[in-house]
């Protein structure tokens, strides 16, 4: 996926959004890990074999050579590989965006937001995860999966999808802050609206099959919900952060990667040499306390989209460049 859909959509958002003060005191020098282009999202797999990160990679800059893979990184050894995808339909155009990993019965299932921009189709792909392979299970399409950005799965095989707009590529929604984005619940057979009236919802994650966390890049908020009977209820704002992207859990805490300087983001999208500051915040839902977990001015990593903690290290991936950062934490 090149300069289409989400990123041309962001052009309108970013040009008309204010910036925030950068937390320069948190700048550190960390380990840089090279992966495939556009590692927009990642998850931890501690079940299949030795612990590893699965990374959703897709070339996203105009003019880049097409690259679309699930990249695997092993923190203990530093080794990496690509997971072979098998049994996919011959006409499937694989362009992964947000992902989630969930154990359903005895199987480990990878959920993938997929954008087939060439045919104007978005879907959720389901794969069974093995040591060296991803076995394609099925492709879920529905008019309600209109402009998916992120996906989060329940242990019974159902899932939630975060749409960033009511219609893919609708710039006016973001520019005018029209709250037409919806969160969609898939019950295994059909989709329904779990919650609505948002503008550019982005990351979504589920805790213990009952608590749901959601962020909006445009509304600059992180919400907490209860999940019941296919609906998101008891909506609460637990943090206000600027330009929130993907969400991940670390115990009871929520991590959110953020884009603080949107014009820098746009320049970085066009040119990798132009740095875009990256920040990851830690949110404590019980106390509503928000702290800076990571900051980089762009020298190590730009346009951070996901921050995830595994074994005393924070891993941060970005939207465009073929690398991640590893920061050791207490």
mmCIF file of C-alpha atoms in Angstrom:
data_model
loop_
_atom_site.group_PDB
_atom_site.id
_atom_site.type_symbol
_atom_site.label_atom_id
_atom_site.label_comp_id
_atom_site.label_asym_id
_atom_site.label_seq_id
_atom_site.Cartn_x
_atom_site.Cartn_y
_atom_site.Cartn_z
ATOM 1 C CA UNK A 1 0.000 0.000 0.000
ATOM 2 C CA UNK A 2 1.623 3.222 -1.153
ATOM 3 C CA UNK A 3 0.416 6.822 -0.706
ATOM 4 C CA UNK A 4 -3.239 5.793 -0.629
ATOM 5 C CA UNK A 5 -6.077 5.426 1.807
ATOM 6 C CA UNK A 6 -4.764 5.978 5.328
ATOM 7 C CA UNK A 7 -1.802 8.150 4.427
ATOM 8 C CA UNK A 8 -3.505 10.476 1.992
ATOM 9 C CA UNK A 9 -6.233 10.638 4.610
ATOM 10 C CA UNK A 10 -3.642 11.630 7.189
ATOM 11 C CA UNK A 11 -2.466 14.438 4.927
ATOM 12 C CA UNK A 12 -5.612 16.361 5.723
ATOM 13 C CA UNK A 13 -5.495 15.539 9.410
ATOM 14 C CA UNK A 14 -1.851 16.378 9.910
ATOM 15 C CA UNK A 15 -1.848 19.669 8.032
ATOM 16 C CA UNK A 16 -4.582 21.044 10.251
ATOM 17 C CA UNK A 17 -3.510 19.686 13.636
ATOM 18 C CA UNK A 18 -1.400 21.428 16.227
ATOM 19 C CA UNK A 19 1.865 20.028 17.549
ATOM 20 C CA UNK A 20 2.862 19.421 21.130
ATOM 21 C CA UNK A 21 6.053 19.973 23.067
ATOM 22 C CA UNK A 22 8.573 17.178 22.574
ATOM 23 C CA UNK A 23 9.915 15.396 25.699
ATOM 24 C CA UNK A 24 13.584 15.819 24.750
ATOM 25 C CA UNK A 25 14.829 14.835 28.220
ATOM 26 C CA UNK A 26 13.866 11.255 27.435
ATOM 27 C CA UNK A 27 16.098 10.935 24.382
ATOM 28 C CA UNK A 28 18.274 7.816 24.724
ATOM 29 C CA UNK A 29 20.586 5.737 22.544
ATOM 30 C CA UNK A 30 19.074 2.322 21.916
ATOM 31 C CA UNK A 31 19.628 -0.803 19.820
ATOM 32 C CA UNK A 32 18.401 -0.571 16.233
ATOM 33 C CA UNK A 33 17.008 -3.761 14.671
ATOM 34 C CA UNK A 34 16.574 -3.979 10.901
ATOM 35 C CA UNK A 35 13.429 -5.648 9.569
ATOM 36 C CA UNK A 36 11.284 -5.391 6.437
ATOM 37 C CA UNK A 37 9.941 -2.050 5.148
ATOM 38 C CA UNK A 38 6.952 -0.518 6.890
ATOM 39 C CA UNK A 39 6.789 -2.516 10.174
ATOM 40 C CA UNK A 40 3.523 -0.831 11.166
ATOM 41 C CA UNK A 41 2.389 -3.327 13.821
ATOM 42 C CA UNK A 42 3.759 -6.252 15.843
ATOM 43 C CA UNK A 43 2.749 -8.895 18.391
ATOM 44 C CA UNK A 44 4.573 -11.269 20.755
ATOM 45 C CA UNK A 45 4.370 -15.050 20.192
ATOM 46 C CA UNK A 46 5.485 -17.091 23.214
ATOM 47 C CA UNK A 47 3.563 -20.238 22.278
ATOM 48 C CA UNK A 48 4.718 -21.560 18.898
ATOM 49 C CA UNK A 49 8.421 -22.090 19.690
ATOM 50 C CA UNK A 50 11.141 -19.907 21.170
ATOM 51 C CA UNK A 51 9.720 -16.445 21.968
ATOM 52 C CA UNK A 52 9.501 -14.165 18.948
ATOM 53 C CA UNK A 53 7.951 -11.032 17.528
ATOM 54 C CA UNK A 54 5.678 -11.202 14.493
ATOM 55 C CA UNK A 55 5.890 -7.949 12.553
ATOM 56 C CA UNK A 56 3.456 -6.707 9.896
ATOM 57 C CA UNK A 57 5.620 -5.269 7.105
ATOM 58 C CA UNK A 58 4.419 -3.515 3.970
ATOM 59 C CA UNK A 59 6.195 -0.939 1.797
ATOM 60 C CA UNK A 60 4.253 2.285 2.228
ATOM 61 C CA UNK A 61 6.219 5.061 0.516
ATOM 62 C CA UNK A 62 5.468 6.255 -3.012
ATOM 63 C CA UNK A 63 7.811 4.607 -5.479
ATOM 64 C CA UNK A 64 9.033 1.883 -3.128
ATOM 65 C CA UNK A 65 9.453 -1.649 -4.404
ATOM 66 C CA UNK A 66 6.490 -3.722 -3.268
ATOM 67 C CA UNK A 67 7.140 -5.661 -0.059
ATOM 68 C CA UNK A 68 4.428 -7.373 1.994
ATOM 69 C CA UNK A 69 5.411 -10.009 4.561
ATOM 70 C CA UNK A 70 5.054 -11.179 8.138
ATOM 71 C CA UNK A 71 8.571 -10.772 9.475
ATOM 72 C CA UNK A 72 9.753 -12.744 12.513
ATOM 73 C CA UNK A 73 12.379 -11.539 14.982
ATOM 74 C CA UNK A 74 13.841 -13.643 17.820
ATOM 75 C CA UNK A 75 14.901 -11.383 20.742
ATOM 76 C CA UNK A 76 17.065 -13.989 22.443
ATOM 77 C CA UNK A 77 19.270 -14.722 19.426
ATOM 78 C CA UNK A 78 18.766 -11.716 17.166
ATOM 79 C CA UNK A 79 17.854 -14.042 14.292
ATOM 80 C CA UNK A 80 14.995 -13.362 11.902
ATOM 81 C CA UNK A 81 13.035 -14.949 9.086
ATOM 82 C CA UNK A 82 9.877 -14.593 7.014
ATOM 83 C CA UNK A 83 6.846 -16.765 7.635
ATOM 84 C CA UNK A 84 5.749 -18.616 4.528
ATOM 85 C CA UNK A 85 2.056 -18.115 3.780
ATOM 86 C CA UNK A 86 0.259 -21.150 2.344
ATOM 87 C CA UNK A 87 -3.221 -22.007 1.058
ATOM 88 C CA UNK A 88 -4.002 -18.393 0.162
ATOM 89 C CA UNK A 89 -6.428 -17.728 -2.702
ATOM 90 C CA UNK A 90 -4.501 -17.159 -5.905
ATOM 91 C CA UNK A 91 -6.062 -13.727 -6.397
ATOM 92 C CA UNK A 92 -5.357 -12.431 -2.886
ATOM 93 C CA UNK A 93 -3.413 -9.159 -2.769
ATOM 94 C CA UNK A 94 -1.544 -9.269 0.539
ATOM 95 C CA UNK A 95 -0.985 -5.814 2.057
ATOM 96 C CA UNK A 96 -0.929 -6.192 5.860
ATOM 97 C CA UNK A 97 -1.633 -3.338 8.250
ATOM 98 C CA UNK A 98 -2.765 -3.850 11.865
ATOM 99 C CA UNK A 99 -2.445 -7.371 13.330
ATOM 100 C CA UNK A 100 -3.363 -9.301 16.467
ATOM 101 C CA UNK A 101 -2.494 -12.730 17.840
ATOM 102 C CA UNK A 102 -4.962 -14.762 19.879
ATOM 103 C CA UNK A 103 -5.201 -18.366 21.078
ATOM 104 C CA UNK A 104 -8.509 -19.923 20.012
ATOM 105 C CA UNK A 105 -9.008 -23.390 21.492
ATOM 106 C CA UNK A 106 -5.742 -25.180 20.621
ATOM 107 C CA UNK A 107 -4.771 -22.943 17.712
ATOM 108 C CA UNK A 108 -2.820 -19.720 17.598
ATOM 109 C CA UNK A 109 -4.593 -17.366 15.209
ATOM 110 C CA UNK A 110 -3.095 -14.326 13.503
ATOM 111 C CA UNK A 111 -5.626 -11.660 12.500
ATOM 112 C CA UNK A 112 -4.502 -9.301 9.737
ATOM 113 C CA UNK A 113 -6.063 -6.082 8.492
ATOM 114 C CA UNK A 114 -5.562 -6.315 4.740
ATOM 115 C CA UNK A 115 -5.964 -3.552 2.150
ATOM 116 C CA UNK A 116 -6.404 -4.569 -1.480
ATOM 117 C CA UNK A 117 -6.310 -0.970 -2.639
ATOM 118 C CA UNK A 118 -6.098 -1.916 -6.308
ATOM 119 C CA UNK A 119 -9.612 -3.386 -6.160
ATOM 120 C CA UNK A 120 -10.897 -1.049 -3.420
ATOM 121 C CA UNK A 121 -11.423 -3.855 -0.929
ATOM 122 C CA UNK A 122 -10.495 -4.186 2.745
ATOM 123 C CA UNK A 123 -10.784 -7.336 4.821
ATOM 124 C CA UNK A 124 -9.652 -9.242 7.887
ATOM 125 C CA UNK A 125 -7.517 -12.302 7.106
ATOM 126 C CA UNK A 126 -7.226 -15.220 9.524
ATOM 127 C CA UNK A 127 -4.173 -17.507 9.615
ATOM 128 C CA UNK A 128 -3.197 -20.467 11.785
ATOM 129 C CA UNK A 129 0.306 -19.827 13.095
ATOM 130 C CA UNK A 130 2.898 -22.612 12.912
ATOM 131 C CA UNK A 131 6.654 -22.570 13.485
ATOM 132 C CA UNK A 132 7.592 -21.686 9.908
ATOM 133 C CA UNK A 133 4.245 -21.108 8.218
ATOM 134 C CA UNK A 134 1.015 -19.187 8.253
ATOM 135 C CA UNK A 135 -1.868 -21.360 7.066
ATOM 136 C CA UNK A 136 -4.603 -19.259 5.483
ATOM 137 C CA UNK A 137 -8.009 -19.955 7.037
ATOM 138 C CA UNK A 138 -10.427 -17.385 5.656
ATOM 139 C CA UNK A 139 -11.025 -13.830 4.539
ATOM 140 C CA UNK A 140 -13.786 -11.777 6.148
ATOM 141 C CA UNK A 141 -15.326 -8.924 4.174
ATOM 142 C CA UNK A 142 -18.356 -6.894 5.096
ATOM 143 C CA UNK A 143 -19.688 -3.413 4.256
ATOM 144 C CA UNK A 144 -19.125 -2.500 7.918
ATOM 145 C CA UNK A 145 -15.394 -3.266 7.557
ATOM 146 C CA UNK A 146 -15.244 -0.067 5.565
ATOM 147 C CA UNK A 147 -11.858 1.440 6.394
ATOM 148 C CA UNK A 148 -10.116 -0.882 8.890
ATOM 149 C CA UNK A 149 -6.991 0.220 10.704
ATOM 150 C CA UNK A 150 -6.593 -2.231 13.593
ATOM 151 C CA UNK A 151 -8.058 -5.533 14.793
ATOM 152 C CA UNK A 152 -8.287 -7.220 18.209
ATOM 153 C CA UNK A 153 -9.364 -10.804 18.844
ATOM 154 C CA UNK A 154 -11.253 -12.635 21.594
ATOM 155 C CA UNK A 155 -10.350 -16.165 22.695
ATOM 156 C CA UNK A 156 -13.593 -17.572 21.241
ATOM 157 C CA UNK A 157 -12.611 -16.577 17.704
ATOM 158 C CA UNK A 158 -14.654 -13.390 17.449
ATOM 159 C CA UNK A 159 -12.983 -10.010 17.014
ATOM 160 C CA UNK A 160 -13.315 -6.227 16.932
ATOM 161 C CA UNK A 161 -12.244 -3.982 14.059
ATOM 162 C CA UNK A 162 -11.349 -0.312 14.376
ATOM 163 C CA UNK A 163 -12.411 1.682 11.302
ATOM 164 C CA UNK A 164 -10.666 5.016 10.829
ATOM 165 C CA UNK A 165 -13.517 6.393 8.704
ATOM 166 C CA UNK A 166 -17.043 5.654 7.602
ATOM 167 C CA UNK A 167 -15.744 5.337 4.059
ATOM 168 C CA UNK A 168 -12.174 4.597 2.961
ATOM 169 C CA UNK A 169 -10.319 7.683 1.776
ATOM 170 C CA UNK A 170 -12.938 10.160 2.948
ATOM 171 C CA UNK A 171 -10.727 13.207 3.630
ATOM 172 C CA UNK A 172 -13.617 15.458 4.624
ATOM 173 C CA UNK A 173 -14.464 13.307 7.655
ATOM 174 C CA UNK A 174 -11.046 13.895 9.167
ATOM 175 C CA UNK A 175 -10.726 17.519 8.090
ATOM 176 C CA UNK A 176 -14.093 18.491 9.582
ATOM 177 C CA UNK A 177 -13.783 16.035 12.492
ATOM 178 C CA UNK A 178 -16.962 14.259 11.457
ATOM 179 C CA UNK A 179 -17.563 11.367 13.825
ATOM 180 C CA UNK A 180 -18.528 8.668 11.341
ATOM 181 C CA UNK A 181 -15.976 5.963 12.184
ATOM 182 C CA UNK A 182 -17.308 2.808 13.826
ATOM 183 C CA UNK A 183 -15.984 -0.108 15.830
ATOM 184 C CA UNK A 184 -17.260 -3.364 14.345
ATOM 185 C CA UNK A 185 -17.825 -6.709 16.071
ATOM 186 C CA UNK A 186 -17.544 -9.960 14.102
ATOM 187 C CA UNK A 187 -19.353 -12.811 15.875
ATOM 188 C CA UNK A 188 -18.062 -15.598 13.634
ATOM 189 C CA UNK A 189 -20.867 -15.250 11.105
ATOM 190 C CA UNK A 190 -21.648 -11.587 10.608
ATOM 191 C CA UNK A 191 -20.584 -8.067 11.539
ATOM 192 C CA UNK A 192 -22.443 -5.537 13.648
ATOM 193 C CA UNK A 193 -21.673 -2.097 15.068
ATOM 194 C CA UNK A 194 -20.177 -2.307 18.563
ATOM 195 C CA UNK A 195 -19.723 1.457 18.996
ATOM 196 C CA UNK A 196 -19.849 4.525 16.802
ATOM 197 C CA UNK A 197 -19.459 8.265 16.450
ATOM 198 C CA UNK A 198 -15.666 8.485 16.376
ATOM 199 C CA UNK A 199 -13.242 10.363 14.142
ATOM 200 C CA UNK A 200 -10.194 8.455 12.875
ATOM 201 C CA UNK A 201 -10.088 5.664 15.437
ATOM 202 C CA UNK A 202 -6.808 3.802 15.284
ATOM 203 C CA UNK A 203 -5.373 1.248 17.749
ATOM 204 C CA UNK A 204 -7.606 -1.211 19.592
ATOM 205 C CA UNK A 205 -6.754 -3.936 22.103
ATOM 206 C CA UNK A 206 -8.610 -6.299 24.462
ATOM 207 C CA UNK A 207 -7.764 -7.251 28.051
ATOM 208 C CA UNK A 208 -9.102 -10.483 29.576
ATOM 209 C CA UNK A 209 -11.877 -10.746 26.961
ATOM 210 C CA UNK A 210 -13.862 -7.985 28.660
ATOM 211 C CA UNK A 211 -11.994 -4.657 28.742
ATOM 212 C CA UNK A 212 -11.387 -2.863 25.446
ATOM 213 C CA UNK A 213 -9.033 0.064 24.834
ATOM 214 C CA UNK A 214 -9.268 2.336 21.805
ATOM 215 C CA UNK A 215 -7.432 5.412 20.551
ATOM 216 C CA UNK A 216 -8.163 8.103 17.996
ATOM 217 C CA UNK A 217 -5.452 9.908 16.043
ATOM 218 C CA UNK A 218 -7.766 12.853 15.374
ATOM 219 C CA UNK A 219 -9.595 13.128 18.701
ATOM 220 C CA UNK A 220 -6.349 12.701 20.691
ATOM 221 C CA UNK A 221 -7.884 10.375 23.267
ATOM 222 C CA UNK A 222 -7.592 6.843 24.627
ATOM 223 C CA UNK A 223 -10.823 5.243 25.798
ATOM 224 C CA UNK A 224 -11.679 2.268 27.996
ATOM 225 C CA UNK A 225 -14.862 0.227 27.480
ATOM 226 C CA UNK A 226 -16.536 -2.834 28.869
ATOM 227 C CA UNK A 227 -17.514 -5.435 26.270
ATOM 228 C CA UNK A 228 -20.909 -7.096 26.597
ATOM 229 C CA UNK A 229 -23.197 -8.836 24.095
ATOM 230 C CA UNK A 230 -21.328 -7.486 21.071
ATOM 231 C CA UNK A 231 -21.326 -3.884 22.293
ATOM 232 C CA UNK A 232 -18.770 -1.521 23.797
ATOM 233 C CA UNK A 233 -20.341 0.086 26.879
ATOM 234 C CA UNK A 234 -19.319 2.272 29.822
ATOM 235 C CA UNK A 235 -17.099 4.490 27.673
ATOM 236 C CA UNK A 236 -14.433 6.406 29.624
ATOM 237 C CA UNK A 237 -11.506 8.584 28.571
ATOM 238 C CA UNK A 238 -8.395 7.313 30.373
ATOM 239 C CA UNK A 239 -5.801 9.549 28.668
ATOM 240 C CA UNK A 240 -5.381 12.450 26.291
ATOM 241 C CA UNK A 241 -2.435 11.962 23.945
ATOM 242 C CA UNK A 242 -1.610 13.651 20.642
ATOM 243 C CA UNK A 243 -1.718 11.580 17.456
ATOM 244 C CA UNK A 244 -2.240 8.145 19.023
ATOM 245 C CA UNK A 245 -1.507 5.087 16.874
ATOM 246 C CA UNK A 246 -1.435 1.414 17.927
ATOM 247 C CA UNK A 247 -2.155 0.172 21.451
ATOM 248 C CA UNK A 248 -0.522 -2.714 23.313
ATOM 249 C CA UNK A 249 -0.865 -4.047 26.866
ATOM 250 C CA UNK A 250 1.917 -4.451 29.417
ATOM 251 C CA UNK A 251 0.335 -6.116 32.423
ATOM 252 C CA UNK A 252 -2.317 -3.695 33.678
ATOM 253 C CA UNK A 253 -0.848 -0.801 31.687
ATOM 254 C CA UNK A 254 -1.612 0.386 28.158
ATOM 255 C CA UNK A 255 1.155 1.501 25.776
ATOM 256 C CA UNK A 256 0.347 3.896 22.949
ATOM 257 C CA UNK A 257 2.717 5.075 20.212
ATOM 258 C CA UNK A 258 2.116 8.670 19.122
ATOM 259 C CA UNK A 259 2.933 11.045 16.282
ATOM 260 C CA UNK A 260 3.593 14.460 17.825
ATOM 261 C CA UNK A 261 4.789 16.481 14.839
ATOM 262 C CA UNK A 262 2.501 15.789 11.932
ATOM 263 C CA UNK A 263 4.229 17.944 9.344
ATOM 264 C CA UNK A 264 7.449 16.072 10.113
ATOM 265 C CA UNK A 265 5.498 12.835 9.676
ATOM 266 C CA UNK A 266 4.407 13.929 6.200
ATOM 267 C CA UNK A 267 7.919 14.937 5.212
ATOM 268 C CA UNK A 268 9.268 11.624 6.522
ATOM 269 C CA UNK A 269 6.639 9.781 4.505
ATOM 270 C CA UNK A 270 8.121 11.271 1.361
ATOM 271 C CA UNK A 271 11.779 11.229 2.394
ATOM 272 C CA UNK A 272 13.383 8.847 4.895
ATOM 273 C CA UNK A 273 16.122 11.403 5.586
ATOM 274 C CA UNK A 274 13.636 13.785 7.153
ATOM 275 C CA UNK A 275 13.144 12.734 10.769
ATOM 276 C CA UNK A 276 9.776 12.477 12.500
ATOM 277 C CA UNK A 277 9.822 12.391 16.335
ATOM 278 C CA UNK A 278 8.479 9.253 18.003
ATOM 279 C CA UNK A 279 6.948 8.824 21.442
ATOM 280 C CA UNK A 280 5.458 5.910 23.377
ATOM 281 C CA UNK A 281 3.342 6.657 26.445
ATOM 282 C CA UNK A 282 2.475 4.331 29.319
ATOM 283 C CA UNK A 283 -1.072 4.730 30.625
ATOM 284 C CA UNK A 284 -2.317 3.360 33.944
ATOM 285 C CA UNK A 285 -6.083 2.923 33.460
ATOM 286 C CA UNK A 286 -6.845 2.702 37.187
ATOM 287 C CA UNK A 287 -5.229 6.028 38.068
ATOM 288 C CA UNK A 288 -5.376 7.726 34.640
ATOM 289 C CA UNK A 289 -1.664 8.486 35.003
ATOM 290 C CA UNK A 290 0.289 8.924 31.744
ATOM 291 C CA UNK A 291 4.087 8.879 31.540
ATOM 292 C CA UNK A 292 6.647 8.927 28.726
ATOM 293 C CA UNK A 293 8.088 5.446 28.182
ATOM 294 C CA UNK A 294 10.128 6.256 25.071
ATOM 295 C CA UNK A 295 11.112 9.250 23.004
ATOM 296 C CA UNK A 296 13.341 9.624 19.959
ATOM 297 C CA UNK A 297 13.836 12.711 17.825
ATOM 298 C CA UNK A 298 14.017 10.586 14.681
ATOM 299 C CA UNK A 299 17.726 9.820 14.565
ATOM 300 C CA UNK A 300 17.109 6.198 15.579
ATOM 301 C CA UNK A 301 13.501 5.712 14.526
ATOM 302 C CA UNK A 302 10.835 7.923 12.988
ATOM 303 C CA UNK A 303 7.031 7.774 12.910
ATOM 304 C CA UNK A 304 6.653 5.157 15.655
ATOM 305 C CA UNK A 305 3.418 3.220 15.313
ATOM 306 C CA UNK A 306 3.698 0.431 17.926
ATOM 307 C CA UNK A 307 5.417 -0.024 21.266
ATOM 308 C CA UNK A 308 5.448 -3.456 22.897
ATOM 309 C CA UNK A 309 7.205 -4.758 26.030
ATOM 310 C CA UNK A 310 8.783 -8.201 26.220
ATOM 311 C CA UNK A 311 11.248 -9.459 28.845
ATOM 312 C CA UNK A 312 12.451 -6.120 30.187
ATOM 313 C CA UNK A 313 12.773 -4.517 26.770
ATOM 314 C CA UNK A 314 10.542 -2.103 24.905
ATOM 315 C CA UNK A 315 10.374 -2.673 21.136
ATOM 316 C CA UNK A 316 9.234 0.222 18.966
ATOM 317 C CA UNK A 317 8.349 -0.094 15.281
ATOM 318 C CA UNK A 318 7.500 2.588 12.727
ATOM 319 C CA UNK A 319 5.269 3.167 9.737
ATOM 320 C CA UNK A 320 7.853 3.472 6.962
ATOM 321 C CA UNK A 321 11.509 2.651 7.628
ATOM 322 C CA UNK A 322 12.718 -0.999 7.721
ATOM 323 C CA UNK A 323 13.761 -0.992 11.372
ATOM 324 C CA UNK A 324 12.712 -1.209 14.990
ATOM 325 C CA UNK A 325 14.315 0.048 18.201
ATOM 326 C CA UNK A 326 14.920 -1.974 21.356
ATOM 327 C CA UNK A 327 15.159 -0.093 24.643
ATOM 328 C CA UNK A 328 15.996 -1.940 27.839
ATOM 329 C CA UNK A 329 13.696 -1.049 30.716
ATOM 330 C CA UNK A 330 13.570 -2.014 34.375
#
